[in-house]
Tab-separated table of C-alpha atoms and ligand atoms in Angstrom:
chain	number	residue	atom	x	y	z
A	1	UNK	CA	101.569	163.975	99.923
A	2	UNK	CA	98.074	165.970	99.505
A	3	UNK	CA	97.283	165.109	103.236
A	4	UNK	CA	100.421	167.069	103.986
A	5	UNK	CA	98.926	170.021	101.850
A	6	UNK	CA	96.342	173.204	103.264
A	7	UNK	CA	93.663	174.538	102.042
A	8	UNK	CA	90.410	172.935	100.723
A	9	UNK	CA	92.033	171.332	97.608
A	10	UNK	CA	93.643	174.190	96.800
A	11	UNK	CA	97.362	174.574	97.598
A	12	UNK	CA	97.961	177.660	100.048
A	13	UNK	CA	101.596	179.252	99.921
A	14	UNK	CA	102.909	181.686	102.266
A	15	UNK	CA	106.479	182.435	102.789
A	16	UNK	CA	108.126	181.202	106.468
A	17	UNK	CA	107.625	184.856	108.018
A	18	UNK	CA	103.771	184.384	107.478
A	19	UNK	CA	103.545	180.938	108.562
A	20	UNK	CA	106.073	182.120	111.511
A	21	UNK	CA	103.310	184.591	112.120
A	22	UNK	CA	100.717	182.080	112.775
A	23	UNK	CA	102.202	180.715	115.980
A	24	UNK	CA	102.391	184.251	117.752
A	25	UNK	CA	98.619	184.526	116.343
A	26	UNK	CA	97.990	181.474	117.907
A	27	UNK	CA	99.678	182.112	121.007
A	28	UNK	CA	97.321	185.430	121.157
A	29	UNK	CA	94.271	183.264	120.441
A	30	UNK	CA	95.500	181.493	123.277
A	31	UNK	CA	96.212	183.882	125.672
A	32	UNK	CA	92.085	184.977	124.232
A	33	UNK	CA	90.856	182.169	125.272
A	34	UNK	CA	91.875	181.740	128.538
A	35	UNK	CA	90.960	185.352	129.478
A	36	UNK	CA	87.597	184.380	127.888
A	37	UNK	CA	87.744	181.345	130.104
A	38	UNK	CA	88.947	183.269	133.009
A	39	UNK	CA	86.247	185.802	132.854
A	40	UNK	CA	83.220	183.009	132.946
A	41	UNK	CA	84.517	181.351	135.629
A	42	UNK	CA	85.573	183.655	137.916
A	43	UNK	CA	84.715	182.673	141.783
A	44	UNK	CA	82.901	185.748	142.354
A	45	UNK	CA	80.416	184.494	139.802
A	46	UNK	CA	79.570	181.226	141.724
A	47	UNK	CA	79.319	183.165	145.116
A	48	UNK	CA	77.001	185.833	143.506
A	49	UNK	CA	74.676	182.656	142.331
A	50	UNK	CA	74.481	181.547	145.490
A	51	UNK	CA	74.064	184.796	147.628
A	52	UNK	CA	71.342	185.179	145.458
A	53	UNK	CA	69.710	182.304	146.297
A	54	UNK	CA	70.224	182.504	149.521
A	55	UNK	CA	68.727	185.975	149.827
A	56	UNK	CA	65.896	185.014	148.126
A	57	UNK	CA	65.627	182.265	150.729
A	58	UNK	CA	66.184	184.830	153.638
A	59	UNK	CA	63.390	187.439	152.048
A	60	UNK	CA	60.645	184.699	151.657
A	61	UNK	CA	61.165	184.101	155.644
A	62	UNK	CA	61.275	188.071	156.286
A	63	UNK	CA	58.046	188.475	154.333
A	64	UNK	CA	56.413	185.720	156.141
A	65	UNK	CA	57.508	187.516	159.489
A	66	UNK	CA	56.575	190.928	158.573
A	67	UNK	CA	53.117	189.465	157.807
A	68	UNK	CA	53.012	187.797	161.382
A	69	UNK	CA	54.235	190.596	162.872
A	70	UNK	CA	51.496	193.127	161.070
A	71	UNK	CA	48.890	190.382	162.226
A	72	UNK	CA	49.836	190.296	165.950
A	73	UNK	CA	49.878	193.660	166.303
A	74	UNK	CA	46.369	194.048	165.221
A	75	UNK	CA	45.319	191.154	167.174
A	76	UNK	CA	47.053	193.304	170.116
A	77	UNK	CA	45.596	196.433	169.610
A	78	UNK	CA	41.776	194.618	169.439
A	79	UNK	CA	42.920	192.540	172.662
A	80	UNK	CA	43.680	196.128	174.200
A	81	UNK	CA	40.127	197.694	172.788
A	82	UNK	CA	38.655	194.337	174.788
A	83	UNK	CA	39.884	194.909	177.992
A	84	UNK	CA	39.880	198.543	178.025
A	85	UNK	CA	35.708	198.296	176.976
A	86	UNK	CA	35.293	195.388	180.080
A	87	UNK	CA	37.551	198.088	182.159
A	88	UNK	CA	35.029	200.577	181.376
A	89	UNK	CA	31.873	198.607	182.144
A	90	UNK	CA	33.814	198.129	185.482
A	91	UNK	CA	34.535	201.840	186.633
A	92	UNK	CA	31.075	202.213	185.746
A	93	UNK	CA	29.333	199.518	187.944
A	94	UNK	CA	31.975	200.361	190.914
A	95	UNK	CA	30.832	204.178	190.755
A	96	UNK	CA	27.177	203.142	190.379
A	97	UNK	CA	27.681	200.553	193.339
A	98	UNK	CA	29.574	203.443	195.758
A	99	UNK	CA	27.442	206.116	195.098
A	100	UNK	CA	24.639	204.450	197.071
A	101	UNK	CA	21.801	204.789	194.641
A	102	UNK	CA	21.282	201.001	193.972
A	103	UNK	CA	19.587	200.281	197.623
A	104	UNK	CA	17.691	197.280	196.720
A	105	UNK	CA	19.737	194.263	198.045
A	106	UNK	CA	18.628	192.310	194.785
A	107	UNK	CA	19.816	194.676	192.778
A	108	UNK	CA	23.130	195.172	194.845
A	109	UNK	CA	23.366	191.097	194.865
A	110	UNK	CA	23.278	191.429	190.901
A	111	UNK	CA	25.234	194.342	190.646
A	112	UNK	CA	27.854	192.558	193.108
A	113	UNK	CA	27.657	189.207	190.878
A	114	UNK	CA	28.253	191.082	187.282
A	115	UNK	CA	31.243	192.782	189.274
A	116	UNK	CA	32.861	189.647	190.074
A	117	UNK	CA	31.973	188.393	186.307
A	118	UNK	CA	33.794	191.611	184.964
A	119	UNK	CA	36.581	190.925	187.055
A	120	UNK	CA	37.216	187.318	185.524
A	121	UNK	CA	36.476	188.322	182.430
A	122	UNK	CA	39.295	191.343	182.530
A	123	UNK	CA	41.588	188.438	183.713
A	124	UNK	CA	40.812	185.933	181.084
A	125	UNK	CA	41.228	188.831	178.610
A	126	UNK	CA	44.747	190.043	179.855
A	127	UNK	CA	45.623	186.663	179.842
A	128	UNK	CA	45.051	186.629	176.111
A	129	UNK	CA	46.956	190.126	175.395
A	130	UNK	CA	49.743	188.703	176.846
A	131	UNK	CA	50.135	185.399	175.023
A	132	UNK	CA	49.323	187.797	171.693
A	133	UNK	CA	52.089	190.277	173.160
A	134	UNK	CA	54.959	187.526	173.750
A	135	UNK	CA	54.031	186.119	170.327
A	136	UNK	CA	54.255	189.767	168.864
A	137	UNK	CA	57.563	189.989	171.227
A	138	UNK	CA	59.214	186.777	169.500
A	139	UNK	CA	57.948	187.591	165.645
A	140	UNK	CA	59.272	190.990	166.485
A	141	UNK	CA	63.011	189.276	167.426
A	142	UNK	CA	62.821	186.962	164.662
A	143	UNK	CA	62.078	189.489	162.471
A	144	UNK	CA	64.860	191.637	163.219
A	145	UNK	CA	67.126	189.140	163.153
A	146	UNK	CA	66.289	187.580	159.459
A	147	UNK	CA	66.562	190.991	158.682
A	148	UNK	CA	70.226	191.472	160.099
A	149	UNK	CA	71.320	188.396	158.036
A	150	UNK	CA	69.214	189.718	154.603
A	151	UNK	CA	71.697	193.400	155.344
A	152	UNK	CA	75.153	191.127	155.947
A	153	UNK	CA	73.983	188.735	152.757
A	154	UNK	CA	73.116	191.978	150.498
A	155	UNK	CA	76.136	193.549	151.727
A	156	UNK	CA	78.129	190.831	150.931
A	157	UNK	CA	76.554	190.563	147.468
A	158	UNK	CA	77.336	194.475	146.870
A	159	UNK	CA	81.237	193.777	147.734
A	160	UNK	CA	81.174	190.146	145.519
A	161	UNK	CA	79.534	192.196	142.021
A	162	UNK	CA	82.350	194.922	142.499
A	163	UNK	CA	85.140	192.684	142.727
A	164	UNK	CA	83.751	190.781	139.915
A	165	UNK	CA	83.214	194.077	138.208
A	166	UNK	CA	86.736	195.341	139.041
A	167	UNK	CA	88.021	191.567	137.744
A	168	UNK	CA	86.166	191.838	134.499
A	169	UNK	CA	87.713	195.681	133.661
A	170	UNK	CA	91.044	193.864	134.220
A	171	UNK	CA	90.181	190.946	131.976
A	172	UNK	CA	88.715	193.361	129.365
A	173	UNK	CA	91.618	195.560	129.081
A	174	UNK	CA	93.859	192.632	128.936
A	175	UNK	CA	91.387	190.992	126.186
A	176	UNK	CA	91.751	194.363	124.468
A	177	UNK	CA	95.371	194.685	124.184
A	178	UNK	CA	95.635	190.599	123.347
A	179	UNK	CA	93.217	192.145	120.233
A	180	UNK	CA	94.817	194.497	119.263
A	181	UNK	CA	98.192	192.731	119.232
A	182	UNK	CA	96.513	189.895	117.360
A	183	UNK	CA	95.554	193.252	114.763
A	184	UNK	CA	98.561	193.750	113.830
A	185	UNK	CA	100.368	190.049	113.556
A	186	UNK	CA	97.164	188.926	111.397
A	187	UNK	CA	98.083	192.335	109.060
A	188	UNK	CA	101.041	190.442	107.848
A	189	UNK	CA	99.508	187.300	107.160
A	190	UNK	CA	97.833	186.152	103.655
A	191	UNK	CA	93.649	186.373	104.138
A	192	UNK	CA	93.787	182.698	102.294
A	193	UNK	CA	95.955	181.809	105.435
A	194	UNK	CA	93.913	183.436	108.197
A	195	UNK	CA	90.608	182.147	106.749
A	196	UNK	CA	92.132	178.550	106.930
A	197	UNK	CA	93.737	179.206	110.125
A	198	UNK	CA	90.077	180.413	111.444
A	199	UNK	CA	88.083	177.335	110.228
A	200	UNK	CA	90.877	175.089	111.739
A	201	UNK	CA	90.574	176.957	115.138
A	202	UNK	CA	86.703	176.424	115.117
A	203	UNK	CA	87.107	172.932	114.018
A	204	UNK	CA	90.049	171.591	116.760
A	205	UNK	CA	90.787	175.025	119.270
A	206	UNK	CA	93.953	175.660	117.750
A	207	UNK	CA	94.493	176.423	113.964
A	208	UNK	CA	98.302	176.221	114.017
A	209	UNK	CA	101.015	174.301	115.248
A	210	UNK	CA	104.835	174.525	115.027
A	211	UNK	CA	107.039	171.407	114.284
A	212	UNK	CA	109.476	171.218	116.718
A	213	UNK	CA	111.918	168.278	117.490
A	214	UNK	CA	110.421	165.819	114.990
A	215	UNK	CA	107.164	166.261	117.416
A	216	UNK	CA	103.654	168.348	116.145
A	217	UNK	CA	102.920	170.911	118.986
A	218	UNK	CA	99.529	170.995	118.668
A	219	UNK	CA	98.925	167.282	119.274
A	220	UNK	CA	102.065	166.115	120.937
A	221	UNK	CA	102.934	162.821	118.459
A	222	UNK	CA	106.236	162.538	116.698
A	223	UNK	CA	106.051	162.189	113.213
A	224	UNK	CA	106.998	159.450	111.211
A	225	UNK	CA	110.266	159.320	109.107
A	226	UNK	CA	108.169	158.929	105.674
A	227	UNK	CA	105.940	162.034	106.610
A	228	UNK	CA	109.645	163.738	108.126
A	229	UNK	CA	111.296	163.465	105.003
A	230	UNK	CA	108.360	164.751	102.785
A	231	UNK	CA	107.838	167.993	105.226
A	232	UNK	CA	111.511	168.325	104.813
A	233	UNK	CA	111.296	168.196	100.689
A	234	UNK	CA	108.316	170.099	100.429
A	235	UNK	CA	109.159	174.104	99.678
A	236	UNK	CA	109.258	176.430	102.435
A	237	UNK	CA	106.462	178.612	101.350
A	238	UNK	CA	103.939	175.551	101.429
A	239	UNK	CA	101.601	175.805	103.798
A	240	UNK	CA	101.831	172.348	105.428
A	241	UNK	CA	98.996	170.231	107.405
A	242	UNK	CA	100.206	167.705	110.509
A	243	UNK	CA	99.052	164.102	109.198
A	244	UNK	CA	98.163	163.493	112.734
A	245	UNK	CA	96.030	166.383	113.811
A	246	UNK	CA	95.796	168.208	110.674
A	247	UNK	CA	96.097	171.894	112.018
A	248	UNK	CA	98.595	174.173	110.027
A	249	UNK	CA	102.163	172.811	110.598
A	250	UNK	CA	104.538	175.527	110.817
A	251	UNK	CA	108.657	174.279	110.386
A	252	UNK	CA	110.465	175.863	112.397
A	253	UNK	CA	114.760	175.687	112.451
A	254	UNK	CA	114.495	173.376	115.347
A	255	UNK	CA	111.840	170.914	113.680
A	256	UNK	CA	114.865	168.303	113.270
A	257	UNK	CA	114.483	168.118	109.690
B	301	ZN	ZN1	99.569	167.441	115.071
């Protein structure tokens, strides 16, 4: 019969309205523990992970095209400073050649010759400020565009944390109240009771079970008639164990006894 029996060798007694009391404590825990459930695994939490990642993502790729696009640009301002100096050298043979002061025809031949140089040279030159433009052009695009889908993904993040926030003030008042109503059931239960209760709850999930219809609510089996007709001898203020399952057994007038 002492398998039948709480406590830890001790015998704990509590009369049926404190043992009653156990199942709507354990209903609370219950209701506890899913709100403690719901509140870790709440969808916003997953999609917050992963925005996060993928923002992360997204800002390594925006970095990398700011950096292009900072590079470029100096390239293209140095390309400019190129041509522009070649331009100048230019103007200033052209004026030197049309102002008739070079008469010698070697030195016209020579001046003619570094004209036509200058002029391939300015060529090849915008030729290169306008590849380093189109790449500056496309880095530019890219860059804006990475950094439309780093706004939408942070904006999408700010919306996701304040319907998780809003979802956890829900789930915290609700936890609250389930508290406080579990407050005042434990105040009229025995401490001997609770404490057992407690260590049974951290030891299977649920401390207490009622006995209804022959059949242990916590674990689901139906007892046997040996085990039936000792639960039904024993004295309604022991505090009785399943043999199955061993949380607090709790008879209740439909148990079938
Ligand atoms: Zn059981």
């Amino acid at each position: 019969m002492d398998r039948l029996r709480a406590g830890y060798g001790v015998r704990v007694k509590a009369d049926p309205t404190a043992q009653a009391a156990l199942l709507e404590l354990q209903s609370t825990d219950a209701i506890l523990s899913q709100l403690q459930h719901r509140r870790n695994t709440l969808p916003e939490l997953a999609r917050i992970t992963e925005l996060e990642a993928q923002i992360k993502d997204v800002d390594g790729t925006r970095i990398e095209l700011d950096t292009q696009v900072s590079d470029l640009s100096r390239a293209q301002k140095k390309a400019d400073a190129e041509v522009e100096q070649v331009r100048t050298r230019r103007t200033r043979d052209e004026e030197r050649l049309n102002s008739g002061a070079v008469k010698n025809p070697k030195d016209l031949e020579s001046l003619q010759r570094e004209l036509v140089a200058l002029e391939r040279r300015i060529s090849t030159l915008e030729d290169e400020e306008l590849e380093v433009m189109e790449k500056l052009e496309d880095a530019q695009t890219g860059l804006a565009s990475v950094q439309g889908d780093l706004d939408s993904l942070k904006a999408e993040l700010a919306e996701q944390v304040s319907a998780r926030d809003a979802a956890i003030e829900v789930i915290d008042q609700q936890a609250s109240d389930a508290q406080a109503e579990r407050g005042s059931i434990a105040d009229g239960i025995p401490a001997d009771l609770i404490t057992l209760y407690d260590k049974l709850r951290g030891q299977y999930g649920t401390g207490a079970a009622a006995l209804r219809a022959r059949r242990c609510e916590g674990c689901r089996l139906e007892l046997n008639g040996a085990d039936l007709r000792e639960l039904a001898a024993a004295p309604e203020d022991d505090v009785l164990r399943c043999p199955e399952c061993s949380r607090i057994l709790v008879r209740t007038p439909e148990s079938g006894l």
